[in-house]
Short mmCIF file of C-alpha atoms in Angstrom, two decimals:
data_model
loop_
_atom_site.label_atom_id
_atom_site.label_comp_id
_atom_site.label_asym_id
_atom_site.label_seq_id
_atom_site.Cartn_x
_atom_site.Cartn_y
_atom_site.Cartn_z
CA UNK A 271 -15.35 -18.72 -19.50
CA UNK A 272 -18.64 -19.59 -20.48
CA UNK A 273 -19.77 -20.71 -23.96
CA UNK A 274 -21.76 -17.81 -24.72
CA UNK A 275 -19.10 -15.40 -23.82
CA UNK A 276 -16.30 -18.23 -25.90
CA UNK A 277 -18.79 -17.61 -28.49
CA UNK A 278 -19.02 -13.54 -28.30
CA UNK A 279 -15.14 -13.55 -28.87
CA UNK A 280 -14.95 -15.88 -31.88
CA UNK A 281 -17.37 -13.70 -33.84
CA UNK A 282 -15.66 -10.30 -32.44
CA UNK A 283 -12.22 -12.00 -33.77
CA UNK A 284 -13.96 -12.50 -37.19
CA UNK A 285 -15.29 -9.21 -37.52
CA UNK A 286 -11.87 -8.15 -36.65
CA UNK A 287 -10.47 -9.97 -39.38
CA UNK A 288 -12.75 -8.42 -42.00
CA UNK A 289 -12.40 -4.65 -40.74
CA UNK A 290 -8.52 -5.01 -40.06
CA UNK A 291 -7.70 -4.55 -44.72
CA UNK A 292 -9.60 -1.50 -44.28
CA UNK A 293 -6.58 0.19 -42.35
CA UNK A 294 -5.06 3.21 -43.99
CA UNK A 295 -1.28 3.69 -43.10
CA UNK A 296 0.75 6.69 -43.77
CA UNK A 297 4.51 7.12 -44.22
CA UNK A 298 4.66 10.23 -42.58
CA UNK A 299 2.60 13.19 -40.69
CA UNK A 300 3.91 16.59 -40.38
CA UNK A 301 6.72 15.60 -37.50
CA UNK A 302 7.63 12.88 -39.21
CA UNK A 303 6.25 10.15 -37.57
CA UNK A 304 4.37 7.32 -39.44
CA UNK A 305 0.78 7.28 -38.42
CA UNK A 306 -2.44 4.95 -39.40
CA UNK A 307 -6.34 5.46 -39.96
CA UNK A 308 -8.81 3.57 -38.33
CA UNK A 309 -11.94 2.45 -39.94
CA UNK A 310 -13.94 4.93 -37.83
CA UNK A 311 -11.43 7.88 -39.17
CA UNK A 312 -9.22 8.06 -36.10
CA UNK A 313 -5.13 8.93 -37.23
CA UNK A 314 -3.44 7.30 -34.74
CA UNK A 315 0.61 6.95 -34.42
CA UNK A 316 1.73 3.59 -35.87
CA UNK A 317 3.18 2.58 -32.21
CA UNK A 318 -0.27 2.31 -31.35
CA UNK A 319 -1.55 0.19 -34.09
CA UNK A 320 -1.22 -2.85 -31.93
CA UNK A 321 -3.27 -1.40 -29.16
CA UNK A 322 -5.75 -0.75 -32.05
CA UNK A 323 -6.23 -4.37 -33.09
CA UNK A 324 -6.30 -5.32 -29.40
CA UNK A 325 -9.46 -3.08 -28.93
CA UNK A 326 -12.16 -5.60 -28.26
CA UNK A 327 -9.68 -7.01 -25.41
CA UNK A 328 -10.41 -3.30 -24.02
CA UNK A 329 -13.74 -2.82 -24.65
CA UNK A 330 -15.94 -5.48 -25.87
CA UNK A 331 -18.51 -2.84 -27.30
CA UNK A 332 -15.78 -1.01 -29.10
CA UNK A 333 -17.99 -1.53 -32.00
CA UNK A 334 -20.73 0.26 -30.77
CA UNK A 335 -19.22 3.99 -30.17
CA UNK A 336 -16.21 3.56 -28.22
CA UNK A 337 -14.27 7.07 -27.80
CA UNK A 338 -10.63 6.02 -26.85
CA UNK A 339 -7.33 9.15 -27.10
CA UNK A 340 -4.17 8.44 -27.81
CA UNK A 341 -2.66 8.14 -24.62
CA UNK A 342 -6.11 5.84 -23.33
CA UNK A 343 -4.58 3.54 -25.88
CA UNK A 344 -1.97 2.17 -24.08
CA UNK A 345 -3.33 3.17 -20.50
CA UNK A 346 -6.97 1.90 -20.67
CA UNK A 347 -7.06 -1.51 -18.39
CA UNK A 348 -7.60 -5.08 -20.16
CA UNK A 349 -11.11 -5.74 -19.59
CA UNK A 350 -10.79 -8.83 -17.71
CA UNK A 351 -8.86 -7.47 -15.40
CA UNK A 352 -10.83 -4.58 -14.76
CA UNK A 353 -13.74 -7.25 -14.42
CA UNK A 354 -12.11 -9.38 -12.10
CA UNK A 355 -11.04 -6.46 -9.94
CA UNK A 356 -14.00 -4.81 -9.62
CA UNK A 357 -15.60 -8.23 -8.93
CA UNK A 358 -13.17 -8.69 -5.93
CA UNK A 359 -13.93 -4.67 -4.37
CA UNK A 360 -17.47 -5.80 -4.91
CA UNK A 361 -16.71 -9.05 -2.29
CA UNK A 362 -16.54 -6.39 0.74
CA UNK A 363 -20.05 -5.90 0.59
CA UNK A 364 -21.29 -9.32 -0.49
CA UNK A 365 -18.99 -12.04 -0.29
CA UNK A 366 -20.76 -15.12 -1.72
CA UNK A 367 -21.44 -12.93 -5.58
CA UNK A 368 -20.37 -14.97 -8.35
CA UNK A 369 -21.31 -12.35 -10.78
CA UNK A 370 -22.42 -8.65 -10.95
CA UNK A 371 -26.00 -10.13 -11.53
CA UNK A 372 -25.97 -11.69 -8.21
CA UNK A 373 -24.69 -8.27 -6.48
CA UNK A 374 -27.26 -6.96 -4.05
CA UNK A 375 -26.10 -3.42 -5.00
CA UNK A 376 -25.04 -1.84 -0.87
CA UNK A 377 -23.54 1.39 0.19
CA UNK A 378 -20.44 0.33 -1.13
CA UNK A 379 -18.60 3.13 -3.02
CA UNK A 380 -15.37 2.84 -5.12
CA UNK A 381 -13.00 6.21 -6.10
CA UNK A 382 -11.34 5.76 -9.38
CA UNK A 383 -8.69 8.10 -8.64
CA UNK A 384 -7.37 8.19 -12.73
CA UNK A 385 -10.52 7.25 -14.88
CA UNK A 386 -9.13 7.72 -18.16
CA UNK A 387 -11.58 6.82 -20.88
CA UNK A 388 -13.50 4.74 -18.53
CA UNK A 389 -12.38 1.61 -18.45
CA UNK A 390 -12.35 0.42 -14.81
CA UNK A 391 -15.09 3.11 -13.86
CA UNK A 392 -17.17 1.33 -15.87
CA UNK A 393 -16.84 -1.97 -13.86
CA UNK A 394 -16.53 -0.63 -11.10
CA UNK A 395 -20.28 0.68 -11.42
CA UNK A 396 -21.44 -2.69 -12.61
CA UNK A 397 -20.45 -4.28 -9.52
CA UNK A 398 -20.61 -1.41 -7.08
CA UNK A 399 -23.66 1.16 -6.37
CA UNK A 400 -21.53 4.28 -6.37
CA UNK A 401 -18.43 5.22 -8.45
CA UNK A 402 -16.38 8.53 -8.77
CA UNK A 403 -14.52 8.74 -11.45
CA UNK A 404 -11.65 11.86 -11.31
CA UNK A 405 -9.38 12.55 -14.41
CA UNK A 406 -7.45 16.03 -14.88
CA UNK A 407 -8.06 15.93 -18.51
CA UNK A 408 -11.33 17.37 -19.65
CA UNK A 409 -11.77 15.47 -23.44
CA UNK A 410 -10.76 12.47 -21.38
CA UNK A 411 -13.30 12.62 -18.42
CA UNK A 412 -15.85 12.76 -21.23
CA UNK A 413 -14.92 10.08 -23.57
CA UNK A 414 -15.04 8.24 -20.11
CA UNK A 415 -18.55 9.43 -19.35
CA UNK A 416 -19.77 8.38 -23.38
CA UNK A 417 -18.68 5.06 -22.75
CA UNK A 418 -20.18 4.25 -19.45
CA UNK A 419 -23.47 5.66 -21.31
CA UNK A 420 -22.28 2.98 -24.05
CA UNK A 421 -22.88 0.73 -21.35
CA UNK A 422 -25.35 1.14 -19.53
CA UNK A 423 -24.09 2.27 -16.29
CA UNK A 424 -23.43 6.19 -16.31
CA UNK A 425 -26.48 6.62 -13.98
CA UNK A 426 -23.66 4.94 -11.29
CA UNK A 427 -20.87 7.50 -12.00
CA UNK A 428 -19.91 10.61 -10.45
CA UNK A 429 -17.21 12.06 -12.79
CA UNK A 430 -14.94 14.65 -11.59
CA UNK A 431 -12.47 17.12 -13.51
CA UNK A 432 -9.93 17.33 -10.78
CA UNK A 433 -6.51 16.43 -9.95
CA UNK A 434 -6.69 13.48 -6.90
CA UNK A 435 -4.04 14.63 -5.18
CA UNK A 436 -5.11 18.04 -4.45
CA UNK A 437 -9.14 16.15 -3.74
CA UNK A 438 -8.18 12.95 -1.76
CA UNK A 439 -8.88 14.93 1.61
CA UNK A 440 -12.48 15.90 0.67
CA UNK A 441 -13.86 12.80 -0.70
CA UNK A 442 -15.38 9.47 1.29
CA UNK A 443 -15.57 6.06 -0.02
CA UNK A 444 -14.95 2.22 0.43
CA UNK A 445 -12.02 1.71 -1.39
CA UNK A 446 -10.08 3.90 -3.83
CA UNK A 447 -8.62 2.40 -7.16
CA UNK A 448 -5.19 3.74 -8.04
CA UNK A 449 -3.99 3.40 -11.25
CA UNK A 450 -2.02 6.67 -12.14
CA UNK A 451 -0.23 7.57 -14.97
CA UNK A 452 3.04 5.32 -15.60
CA UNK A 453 4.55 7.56 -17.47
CA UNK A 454 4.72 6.12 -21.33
CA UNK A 455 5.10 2.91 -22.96
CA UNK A 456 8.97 2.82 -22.49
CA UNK A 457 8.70 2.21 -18.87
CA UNK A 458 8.58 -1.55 -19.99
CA UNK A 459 12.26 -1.12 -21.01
CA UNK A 460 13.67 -0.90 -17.32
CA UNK A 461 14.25 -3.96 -15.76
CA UNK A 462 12.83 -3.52 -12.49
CA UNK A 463 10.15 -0.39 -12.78
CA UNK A 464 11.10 2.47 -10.53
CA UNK A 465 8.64 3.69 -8.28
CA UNK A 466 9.99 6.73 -7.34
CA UNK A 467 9.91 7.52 -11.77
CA UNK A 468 5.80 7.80 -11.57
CA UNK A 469 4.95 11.35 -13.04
CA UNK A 470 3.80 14.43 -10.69
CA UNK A 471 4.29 11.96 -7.41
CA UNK A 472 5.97 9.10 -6.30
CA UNK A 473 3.64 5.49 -5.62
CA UNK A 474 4.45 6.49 -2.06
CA UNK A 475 2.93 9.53 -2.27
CA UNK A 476 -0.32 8.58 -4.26
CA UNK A 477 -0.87 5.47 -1.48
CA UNK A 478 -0.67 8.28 1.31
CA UNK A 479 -3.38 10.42 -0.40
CA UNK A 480 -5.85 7.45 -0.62
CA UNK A 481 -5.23 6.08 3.18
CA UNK A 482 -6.75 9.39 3.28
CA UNK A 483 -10.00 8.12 2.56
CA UNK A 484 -9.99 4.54 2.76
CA UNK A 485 -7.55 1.28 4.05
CA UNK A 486 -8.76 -0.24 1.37
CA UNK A 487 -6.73 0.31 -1.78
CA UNK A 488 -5.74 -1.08 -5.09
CA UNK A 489 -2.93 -0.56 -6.66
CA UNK A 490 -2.36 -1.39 -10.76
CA UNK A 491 1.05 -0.94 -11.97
CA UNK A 492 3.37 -2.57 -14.40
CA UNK A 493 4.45 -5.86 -14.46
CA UNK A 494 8.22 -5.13 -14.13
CA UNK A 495 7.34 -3.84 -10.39
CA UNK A 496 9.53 -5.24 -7.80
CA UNK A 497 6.45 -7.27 -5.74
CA UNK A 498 8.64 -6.60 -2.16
CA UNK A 499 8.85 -3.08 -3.06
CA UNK A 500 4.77 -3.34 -3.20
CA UNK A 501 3.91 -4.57 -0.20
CA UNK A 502 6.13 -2.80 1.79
CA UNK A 503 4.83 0.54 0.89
CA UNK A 504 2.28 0.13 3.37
CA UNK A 505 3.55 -1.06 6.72
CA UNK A 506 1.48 -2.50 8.93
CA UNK A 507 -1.47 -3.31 6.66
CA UNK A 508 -2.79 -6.36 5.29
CA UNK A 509 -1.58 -6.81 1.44
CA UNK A 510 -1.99 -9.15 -1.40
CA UNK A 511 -0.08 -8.62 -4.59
CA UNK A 512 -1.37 -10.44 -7.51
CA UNK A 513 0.35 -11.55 -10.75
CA UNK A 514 -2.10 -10.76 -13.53
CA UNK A 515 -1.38 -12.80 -16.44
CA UNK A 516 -4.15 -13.51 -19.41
CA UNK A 517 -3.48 -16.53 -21.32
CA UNK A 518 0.05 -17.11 -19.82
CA UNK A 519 1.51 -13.40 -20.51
CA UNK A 520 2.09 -11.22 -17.70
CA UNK A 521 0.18 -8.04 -18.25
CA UNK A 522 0.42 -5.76 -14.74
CA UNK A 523 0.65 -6.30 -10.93
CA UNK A 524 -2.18 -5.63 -8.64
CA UNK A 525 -1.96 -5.34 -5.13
CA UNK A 526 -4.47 -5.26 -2.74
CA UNK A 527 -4.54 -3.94 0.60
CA UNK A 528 -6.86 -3.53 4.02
CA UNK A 529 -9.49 -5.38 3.83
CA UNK A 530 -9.13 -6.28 0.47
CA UNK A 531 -6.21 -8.54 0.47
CA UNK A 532 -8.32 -11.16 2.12
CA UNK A 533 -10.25 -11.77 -1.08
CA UNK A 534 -9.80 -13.45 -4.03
CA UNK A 535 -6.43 -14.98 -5.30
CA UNK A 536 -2.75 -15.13 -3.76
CA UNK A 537 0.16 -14.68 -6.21
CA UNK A 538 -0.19 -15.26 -9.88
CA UNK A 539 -3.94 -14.78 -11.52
CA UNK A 540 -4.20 -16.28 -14.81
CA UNK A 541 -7.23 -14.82 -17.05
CA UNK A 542 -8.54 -15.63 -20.03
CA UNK A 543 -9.93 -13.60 -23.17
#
């Protein structure tokens, strides 16, 4: 990490600090539940206050207009590793980029089959000439559009109110990015993460609907996966599945496959905040 960016997290950690007194909890709402209030007058449940004080590990411009939901708490992507995956998609077009700056911007387009509030989209278009970002949920697709304007790169984005499944056979691109809904927080309490339990489809049945458009695929999912289970979902194709850890804790499992799984690490990939 450079010293610039070291630099850009010490002060967000400090302004952290400062903002975090200014937290109103509550006992109770009207089911019963405890709940908290953000500076910025959000009420969130208190399960998600953790999430909450994370939120610079999300987005680094939180700060300046972030729209996240309740449910984008605890499914929006770490930053780095949205960063570090959309700088690997980006390596089919131009191998030798070190950094989005470097990118000579192709005809290399990247579906984000479950947007969210933006998170990986947003990469995604700062790597890639040509993103389409598809979410079911209306208030969702635009929080997701706000924050690519937050940074800079809406102009990329093609945002879609649609379900993927039922659009998969009608779209074209490079390489789709799955990352669909897991279901909760509690499916961190399984041992081994069950991949027939994914809501609305099974992660069979989402990888079929994307070799629908492309070979290339990747694949985000919890870190209690079974890695075997993985990379045998698609026989016969080329597949890399990638440890993600930042600073030594194991956050989610990536696999990459096509074309894809020739680039960037093999196994574990440690990143740092």
């Amino acid at each position: 990490m450079s010293r610039k960016r070291k630099a850009n997290r010490r002060k967000t950690h400090d302004v952290q600090q400062a903002i975090e007194p200014l937290v109103k909890r509550s006992k109770s709402n009207e089911d019963g539940a405890s709940t908290f209030t953000t500076p910025q007058g959000q009420v969130l449940p208190s399960c998600l206050e953790k999430y909450w004080r994370r939120r610079h590990d999300f987005f680094h411009k939180y700060d300046e207009g972030i729209q996240i939901d309740e449910i984008g708490w605890y499914s929006v992507t770490h930053e780095v590793i949205a960063e570090d995956t959309a700088a690997r998609v980006a390596q089919l077009y131009s191998p030798t980029a070190q950094s989005s700056e470097e990118m000579d911007f192709g005809r290399l387009c990247v579906v984000d089959a479950f947007c969210g509030v933006g998170g990986n989209a947003i990469k995604f278009a700062t790597w890639c000439e040509h993103v389409i970002a598809i979410d079911i949920d209306p208030v969702r697709l635009e929080m997701a559009r706000h924050n690519a304007q937050v940074y800079g790169v809406a102009d990329r984005i093609e945002f879609i109110l649609g379900d993927f499944y039922e659009l998969a056979p009608m779209l074209k691109a490079d390489v789709v990015y799955l990352s669909p809904p897991w279901g909760g927080v509690s499916y961190i309490d399984a041992p081994v993460f069950d991949l027939d339990s994914l809501p609305f489809h099974t992660a069979s049945e989402w990888l079929d609907r994307a070799r629908l458009i492309s070979q290339n695929i990747v694949y985000y999912l919890p870190r209690n996966c079974d890695p075997h289970e993985l990379a045998g979902m698609y026989p016969n194709a080329s597949c890399n599945v990638e440890l993600n850890y930042i600073d030594g804790y194991l956050r989610a499992i990536t696999t990459y496959y096509g074309e894809l799984a020739g680039y960037g690490s093999d196994g574990a990939r440690t990143l740092a905040l």
